[in-house]
Amino acid sequence: MSIEIPQLPKGTRDFYPEAQRIQNYIFDTWRKTAEEFAYEEYEGPMFEHLELYTGKSGEEIVSQLYNFVDKGDRAIALRPEMTPTLARLVIQKARELKKPFKWFSMPRLFRYEKAQKGRLREFFQLNMDIIGTESIYAEADLMAAIATMLRKFGLKDGDFAIGVSSRKLLATYLEEIGAPNPALVYPVLDRRLKIGPEAFAKALADAGLSEEQVAKLDAFMSCKSIEEVQASVHSEAATAALAEIQDLFATLAAAGYGECVNLDLSIVRGLAYYTGIVFEVFDKGKSMRAIAGGGRYDSLTEKLGGDRIPGVGFGMGDVVLADLLREHGLLPNPKQSVDFYIASFTNDMKKIFEAAQLFRGASVNGKSASVSHPLAAMKMGKQLDQANYQGAKIVVYVDGDKAQAGEFEYKDLRDGTMHVGNIEAIKAAL
C-alpha cells in the first residue's frame, strides 16, 4: 500500500537551511536599518478578531482572509496586514505612549488570494510606522529609511524609485471637477494602469463620472511634474497639498535622496483609510509588483473606535524584494560557512568535544566562533569532506603529532597550508 507524500500548501514556502540563510539576510538588513533610524520593534498575535479587519475595510475583505470560528464561537482571522494590529495597540495604550514614536515589525502575514509571481498566500513583511505627528517630515524619515535599506541591499539609486502621490491632493481635485462619490472612485483609480483605458473609463462611469470628468481625471493623473499639476488645480486646498509634496521632495534632496523619489499621481493605494501622502516603491522599469507601499492614515484609530491619532507607515514584502535582489545578482551565497572544524585522526570524541568548547569560547571579530565537528567515528577523508561541505575555513586536529602542549595542528582550507599554533594564533589566522 503506497503512502501519499505530504504536499506543501498552495501559496506557501519551505525554508530549507540555504533558503533560510537568504531570509535571515533580508531580516537582518531590515532590522539593522530600522534600528539605525531609531525605530523600536514590536509584535502582535498572528490572529485577531475578524471585526478588526471588517471595521477597517468592510465585509468585502473577508473573501481575502483566512478566517474561522474558534472553540469559543469567536470570529477570528489570521492577520493579512499589520496596520490594524498596530492601531489596536495604540488605542489600548493611547495615553501612556509618548508621541510621536517610531515602531517597526516583521510579521508573517496571510492572505487568501491567487498565488502568482511576487504574491503568495503566506509571506513576511517589514512594517515601519510613525505615530502621533502630522508633520511631513515623518514621511521624509520613512522614505529615507526605505532608500537607505535598498542601498544596503546593494541596489543603486537608478535601480528603484519611490513614487509619491497625495490622497489629499486627489480629493481636492475630485471636488474641483464635481465627482459625486470619491469613495467609489479611489479603488478604480488604483487599478488605472492595470485595466486599460476603456475599462478604466467604464469603471469611472459606473462610479458616476461623466465623460468630461473622466477625461479631466485621466489628464490630471498623467501629470509628471509639480509644474504640470500647478497648472491643473485652482483651489487653496490643492495648492496646500502640492506644497506639502514640494517640501517633502526638498527635504529628501537635502539629505541626499533626491534621485530616489519622483511624483507619480498614478499611485492611489486602494485602501480607504489613507488621508494624505501615499507612496509605492518600484524597480525602475516597473517590471515587478511594488517592492513597498504605504501612506498617511490619520483617521484609522478613530475609525476603529479610539481617539484620532495621526500615523504614517509602509510595508515591504519579502517576496518581491528577494526577486529583485536575485535579478540584480545581489543575494548572498546561501551555503553554510563555519570558522573551525574540529577533526581527529584517532576519532577521540572526548578530545573533539573538549577542543570544540575551547574554540566556541574564542571571540572572532567580536563574535563567538562557529565550530563544527563529526558526531560519530569516521575516517579523516570523510571528516575533511564534511568540513568542506560545511564551508569550514580552518580544520583543527586535536591529536596531530607535531603540536606541543597547548597547541594544535591546523589546516587553512582557503589555501591548503598546514600550521601549528595555539588558539590565539589560530584565531588570528581567520
Coordinates of C-alpha atoms in Angstrom, one line a residue, residues 23-400:
Q23 CA 15.7 35.0 4.5
N24 CA 17.8 35.8 7.5
Y25 CA 20.0 38.2 5.4
I26 CA 16.8 40.1 4.4
F27 CA 15.6 40.1 8.0
D28 CA 18.9 41.3 9.4
T29 CA 19.2 44.1 6.9
W30 CA 15.6 45.2 7.6
R31 CA 16.2 45.2 11.4
K32 CA 19.6 46.9 11.3
T33 CA 18.3 49.7 9.1
A34 CA 15.2 50.2 11.2
E35 CA 17.2 50.4 14.4
E36 CA 19.7 52.8 12.8
F37 CA 16.8 55.1 12.2
A38 CA 15.8 54.6 15.9
Y39 CA 12.6 52.6 15.3
E40 CA 11.6 50.2 18.1
E41 CA 10.5 46.7 17.3
Y42 CA 7.0 45.4 18.4
E43 CA 4.9 42.3 17.7
G44 CA 1.3 41.2 18.0
P45 CA -0.7 37.9 17.6
M46 CA -0.8 36.1 14.3
F47 CA -4.6 36.1 14.5
E48 CA -7.1 38.8 15.5
H49 CA -10.8 39.2 15.9
L50 CA -12.3 39.3 12.4
E51 CA -14.1 42.6 13.2
L52 CA -10.7 44.4 13.4
Y53 CA -10.4 43.9 9.6
T54 CA -14.0 44.3 8.6
G55 CA -14.2 47.5 10.8
K56 CA -11.3 49.0 8.7
S57 CA -12.0 47.6 5.3
G58 CA -15.7 46.5 5.2
E59 CA -17.2 43.0 4.9
E60 CA -15.8 42.5 1.4
I61 CA -12.3 42.0 2.9
V62 CA -13.5 38.6 4.3
S63 CA -13.0 36.9 0.9
Q64 CA -9.3 37.7 1.1
L65 CA -8.8 36.3 4.6
Y66 CA -8.1 33.0 6.3
N67 CA -10.9 33.2 8.8
F68 CA -12.6 30.7 11.1
V69 CA -14.8 30.5 14.2
D70 CA -12.8 29.3 17.3
K71 CA -14.0 27.0 20.1
G72 CA -15.3 29.9 22.0
D73 CA -17.6 30.8 19.0
R74 CA -15.5 33.9 18.2
A75 CA -14.9 35.0 14.6
I76 CA -11.1 35.0 14.1
A77 CA -8.8 35.8 11.1
L78 CA -5.1 35.2 10.5
R79 CA -3.6 38.7 10.1
P80 CA -3.4 39.8 6.4
E81 CA -1.6 43.0 7.3
M82 CA -0.1 44.7 10.4
T83 CA -1.6 48.2 10.5
P84 CA -4.9 47.2 12.2
T85 CA -2.9 45.4 14.9
L86 CA -0.7 48.5 15.3
A87 CA -3.8 50.7 15.5
R88 CA -5.3 48.4 18.2
L89 CA -2.0 48.5 20.3
V90 CA -2.0 52.3 20.0
I91 CA -5.7 52.6 21.0
Q92 CA -5.2 50.4 24.0
K93 CA -2.4 52.5 25.5
A94 CA -3.1 55.8 23.8
R95 CA -2.5 57.9 26.9
E96 CA 0.6 56.0 28.1
L97 CA 2.6 56.1 24.8
K98 CA 4.8 59.2 24.5
K99 CA 4.2 60.6 21.0
P100 CA 5.4 60.8 18.4
F101 CA 7.0 57.3 18.3
K102 CA 8.6 55.2 15.7
W103 CA 7.9 51.4 15.6
F104 CA 8.8 48.5 13.2
S105 CA 7.7 44.9 13.0
M106 CA 8.5 41.9 10.6
P107 CA 5.3 39.9 10.8
R108 CA 4.3 36.7 9.0
L109 CA 1.1 37.5 7.1
F110 CA -1.6 35.5 5.4
R111 CA -3.9 36.4 2.5
Y112 CA -6.3 34.1 0.7
E113 CA -5.8 35.2 -2.9
K114 CA -4.4 33.8 -6.1
A115 CA -0.8 32.7 -5.7
Q116 CA 1.4 34.2 -8.5
K117 CA 4.8 35.7 -9.1
G118 CA 5.5 38.2 -6.4
R119 CA 2.4 37.3 -4.4
L120 CA 2.0 34.4 -2.1
R121 CA -0.7 33.4 0.5
E122 CA 1.9 33.4 3.3
F123 CA 4.7 35.9 3.4
F124 CA 6.8 38.2 5.6
Q125 CA 6.6 42.0 5.5
L126 CA 8.6 44.8 7.1
N127 CA 6.3 47.4 8.6
M128 CA 7.7 50.8 9.7
D129 CA 5.3 53.4 11.2
I130 CA 5.5 56.8 12.9
I131 CA 2.5 57.5 15.2
G132 CA 1.5 60.8 16.7
T133 CA 2.5 63.6 14.3
E134 CA 1.0 65.1 11.1
S135 CA 4.4 66.5 10.1
I136 CA 5.5 65.8 6.5
Y137 CA 9.0 65.1 8.0
A138 CA 7.6 61.7 9.2
E139 CA 7.1 60.7 5.6
A140 CA 10.6 62.0 4.8
D141 CA 12.0 59.8 7.5
L142 CA 10.3 56.7 6.3
M143 CA 11.3 57.3 2.7
A144 CA 14.9 57.9 3.8
A145 CA 14.8 54.6 5.6
I146 CA 13.5 52.8 2.5
A147 CA 16.2 54.3 0.3
T148 CA 18.9 53.5 2.8
M149 CA 17.7 50.0 3.2
L150 CA 17.6 49.3 -0.6
R151 CA 21.1 50.8 -0.8
K152 CA 22.3 48.4 1.9
F153 CA 21.0 45.5 -0.2
G154 CA 23.3 46.7 -2.9
L155 CA 20.8 48.5 -5.2
K156 CA 21.8 51.8 -6.8
D157 CA 19.5 54.8 -6.9
G158 CA 18.9 54.2 -10.6
D159 CA 17.6 50.7 -9.8
F160 CA 14.5 51.8 -7.9
A161 CA 12.1 54.8 -7.5
I162 CA 9.8 55.9 -4.7
G163 CA 6.8 57.2 -6.4
V164 CA 4.8 59.8 -4.4
S165 CA 1.3 61.0 -4.7
S166 CA -1.3 62.6 -2.3
R167 CA -4.8 61.4 -1.4
K168 CA -5.4 64.9 -0.1
L169 CA -4.4 66.4 -3.5
L170 CA -6.5 63.9 -5.3
A171 CA -9.5 64.6 -3.0
T172 CA -9.4 68.3 -3.7
Y173 CA -9.2 67.7 -7.4
L174 CA -12.2 65.3 -7.3
E175 CA -14.1 68.0 -5.5
E176 CA -13.0 70.6 -8.1
I177 CA -14.4 68.5 -11.0
G178 CA -17.5 67.6 -9.1
A179 CA -17.0 63.9 -8.7
P180 CA -20.2 62.6 -6.9
N181 CA -18.7 59.9 -4.7
P182 CA -14.9 59.9 -4.2
A183 CA -15.0 56.7 -2.1
L184 CA -16.2 54.8 -5.2
V185 CA -13.5 56.4 -7.3
Y186 CA -10.4 55.6 -5.3
P187 CA -10.4 51.8 -5.9
V188 CA -10.9 52.5 -9.7
L189 CA -8.0 54.9 -9.8
D190 CA -5.8 52.4 -8.0
R191 CA -6.4 50.0 -10.9
R192 CA -5.9 52.6 -13.7
L193 CA -2.7 51.2 -15.2
K194 CA -3.8 47.6 -14.8
I195 CA -7.1 47.6 -16.6
G196 CA -6.6 49.6 -19.8
P197 CA -8.2 52.9 -20.8
E198 CA -11.6 51.6 -21.9
A199 CA -12.2 49.5 -18.8
F200 CA -11.0 52.5 -16.7
A201 CA -13.4 54.9 -18.4
K202 CA -16.3 52.4 -17.9
A203 CA -15.5 51.8 -14.2
L204 CA -15.4 55.6 -13.6
A205 CA -18.7 56.0 -15.5
D206 CA -20.2 53.2 -13.2
A207 CA -18.9 55.3 -10.2
G208 CA -21.0 58.3 -11.5
L209 CA -18.4 60.3 -13.5
S210 CA -19.3 62.0 -16.8
E211 CA -17.1 61.6 -20.0
E212 CA -15.7 65.1 -19.4
Q213 CA -14.9 64.3 -15.7
V214 CA -13.2 61.0 -16.8
A215 CA -11.0 62.9 -19.4
K216 CA -10.0 65.6 -16.8
L217 CA -9.2 63.0 -14.2
D218 CA -7.1 60.9 -16.6
A219 CA -5.2 64.0 -17.7
F220 CA -4.6 65.0 -14.1
M221 CA -3.2 61.6 -13.2
S222 CA -0.9 61.7 -16.2
C223 CA 0.9 64.8 -14.9
K224 CA 4.7 64.1 -14.4
S225 CA 5.8 67.3 -12.7
I226 CA 4.8 69.7 -9.9
E227 CA 4.5 72.5 -12.6
E228 CA 2.0 70.4 -14.6
V229 CA -0.1 69.8 -11.5
Q230 CA 0.0 73.5 -10.6
A231 CA -1.5 74.4 -14.0
S232 CA -4.3 71.9 -13.4
V233 CA -5.5 72.8 -9.9
H234 CA -7.0 76.1 -8.6
S235 CA -8.2 75.6 -5.0
E236 CA -6.3 76.7 -1.9
A237 CA -6.6 73.2 -0.5
A238 CA -5.0 71.7 -3.7
T239 CA -2.2 74.3 -3.6
A240 CA -1.5 73.4 0.1
A241 CA -1.4 69.7 -0.7
L242 CA 1.0 70.3 -3.5
A243 CA 3.2 72.5 -1.3
E244 CA 3.4 69.6 1.1
I245 CA 4.8 67.3 -1.7
Q246 CA 7.3 70.1 -2.6
D247 CA 8.5 70.3 1.0
L248 CA 8.9 66.5 1.1
F249 CA 11.0 66.4 -2.0
A250 CA 13.2 69.3 -0.9
T251 CA 13.8 67.7 2.4
L252 CA 14.8 64.4 0.8
A253 CA 17.0 66.1 -1.7
A254 CA 18.8 67.9 1.1
A255 CA 19.5 64.6 2.8
G256 CA 20.9 63.0 -0.4
Y257 CA 17.8 61.1 -1.5
G258 CA 16.6 63.4 -4.3
E259 CA 17.3 60.8 -7.1
C260 CA 15.2 58.2 -5.3
V261 CA 11.9 60.0 -5.3
N262 CA 9.5 61.3 -8.0
L263 CA 6.0 62.5 -8.5
D264 CA 3.6 59.7 -9.6
L265 CA 0.0 60.6 -9.4
S266 CA -1.0 57.1 -10.7
I267 CA -0.3 55.9 -7.2
V268 CA -3.5 55.9 -5.2
R269 CA -3.4 52.9 -2.8
G270 CA -6.9 51.3 -2.8
L271 CA -7.4 51.2 0.9
A272 CA -9.9 53.8 2.2
Y273 CA -8.1 54.8 5.3
Y274 CA -5.3 56.8 3.6
T275 CA -5.7 60.5 4.2
G276 CA -2.6 62.2 2.8
I277 CA 0.7 61.3 1.1
V278 CA 0.7 57.8 -0.4
F279 CA 3.7 56.2 -2.0
E280 CA 4.9 53.0 -3.6
V281 CA 8.4 51.7 -4.4
F282 CA 9.1 50.0 -7.8
D283 CA 12.1 48.7 -9.7
K284 CA 13.0 51.5 -12.2
G285 CA 11.3 49.8 -15.1
K286 CA 8.2 48.8 -13.1
S287 CA 8.6 45.2 -14.3
M288 CA 7.6 43.8 -11.0
R289 CA 5.0 44.4 -8.3
A290 CA 5.6 47.2 -5.9
I291 CA 8.6 46.5 -3.6
A292 CA 6.9 48.6 -0.8
G293 CA 3.9 50.8 -0.3
G294 CA 2.2 52.9 2.3
G295 CA 1.0 56.3 3.3
R296 CA -0.6 58.5 5.9
Y297 CA -3.6 57.3 7.8
D298 CA -4.6 60.0 10.3
S299 CA -8.1 58.7 10.9
L300 CA -7.6 54.9 11.4
T301 CA -7.6 54.8 15.2
E302 CA -10.7 56.9 15.2
K303 CA -12.3 54.6 12.6
L304 CA -11.6 51.6 14.9
G305 CA -13.2 53.3 18.0
G306 CA -10.3 55.2 19.5
D307 CA -9.2 58.8 19.6
R308 CA -7.9 60.4 16.4
I309 CA -4.2 59.8 16.4
P310 CA -2.3 60.6 13.2
G311 CA 0.0 58.0 11.7
V312 CA 2.0 57.1 8.6
G313 CA 3.8 53.9 7.6
F314 CA 4.7 51.4 4.9
G315 CA 5.0 47.7 4.3
M316 CA 7.8 46.0 2.3
G317 CA 7.2 42.4 1.4
D318 CA 10.0 39.8 1.3
V319 CA 8.8 38.0 -1.9
V320 CA 9.2 40.9 -4.5
L321 CA 12.3 42.2 -2.7
A322 CA 14.0 38.8 -3.0
D323 CA 13.0 38.6 -6.7
L324 CA 14.5 42.0 -7.3
L325 CA 17.8 41.2 -5.5
R326 CA 18.1 37.9 -7.3
E327 CA 17.6 39.7 -10.7
H328 CA 20.4 42.0 -9.8
G329 CA 22.7 39.2 -8.5
L330 CA 22.7 40.8 -5.0
L331 CA 21.6 37.8 -2.9
P332 CA 24.4 36.4 -0.7
N333 CA 25.9 32.9 -1.1
P334 CA 23.4 30.6 0.7
K335 CA 26.0 27.9 1.5
Q336 CA 26.8 27.2 5.1
S337 CA 30.1 28.7 6.5
V338 CA 31.8 27.8 9.8
D339 CA 35.0 29.2 11.3
F340 CA 36.5 26.0 12.6
Y341 CA 36.0 22.3 12.0
I342 CA 37.5 20.1 14.8
A343 CA 38.9 16.8 13.5
S344 CA 40.7 13.8 15.0
F345 CA 42.9 11.2 13.4
T346 CA 42.0 8.7 16.1
N347 CA 38.3 9.6 16.4
D348 CA 38.8 10.6 20.1
M349 CA 35.4 12.1 20.6
K350 CA 36.1 13.4 24.1
K351 CA 39.1 15.4 22.8
I352 CA 36.9 16.7 19.9
F353 CA 34.2 17.9 22.3
E354 CA 36.7 19.4 24.7
A355 CA 38.5 21.3 21.8
A356 CA 35.2 22.4 20.3
Q357 CA 34.2 24.0 23.6
L358 CA 37.5 25.9 23.7
F359 CA 37.1 27.2 20.2
R360 CA 33.5 28.2 20.7
G361 CA 34.7 30.4 23.5
A362 CA 37.1 32.1 21.2
S363 CA 35.9 35.5 20.0
V364 CA 36.5 36.3 16.4
N365 CA 35.9 40.0 15.3
G366 CA 33.9 40.4 18.5
K367 CA 31.6 37.4 17.7
S368 CA 31.7 33.9 19.1
A369 CA 33.4 31.5 16.7
S370 CA 31.3 29.0 14.8
V371 CA 32.5 25.4 15.3
S372 CA 31.6 22.1 13.8
H373 CA 32.9 18.5 14.3
P374 CA 32.0 14.9 13.5
L375 CA 29.2 13.3 15.5
A376 CA 30.4 9.8 15.0
A377 CA 33.6 8.0 14.3
M378 CA 34.7 8.4 10.6
K379 CA 37.8 8.3 8.5
M380 CA 39.8 11.5 8.1
G381 CA 38.9 11.7 4.5
K382 CA 35.2 11.8 5.4
Q383 CA 35.9 14.4 8.1
L384 CA 37.5 16.7 5.6
D385 CA 34.7 16.1 3.1
Q386 CA 32.3 17.2 5.8
A387 CA 34.5 20.2 6.7
N388 CA 34.5 21.3 3.0
Y389 CA 30.7 20.8 2.7
Q390 CA 30.1 23.0 5.7
G391 CA 32.3 25.7 4.3
A392 CA 34.9 25.5 7.1
K393 CA 37.8 27.9 6.9
I394 CA 40.1 26.1 9.2
V395 CA 40.4 22.4 10.2
V396 CA 41.9 21.9 13.7
Y397 CA 43.4 18.5 14.5
V398 CA 43.1 17.5 18.2
D399 CA 45.8 14.8 18.0
G400 CA 48.4 16.0 15.5

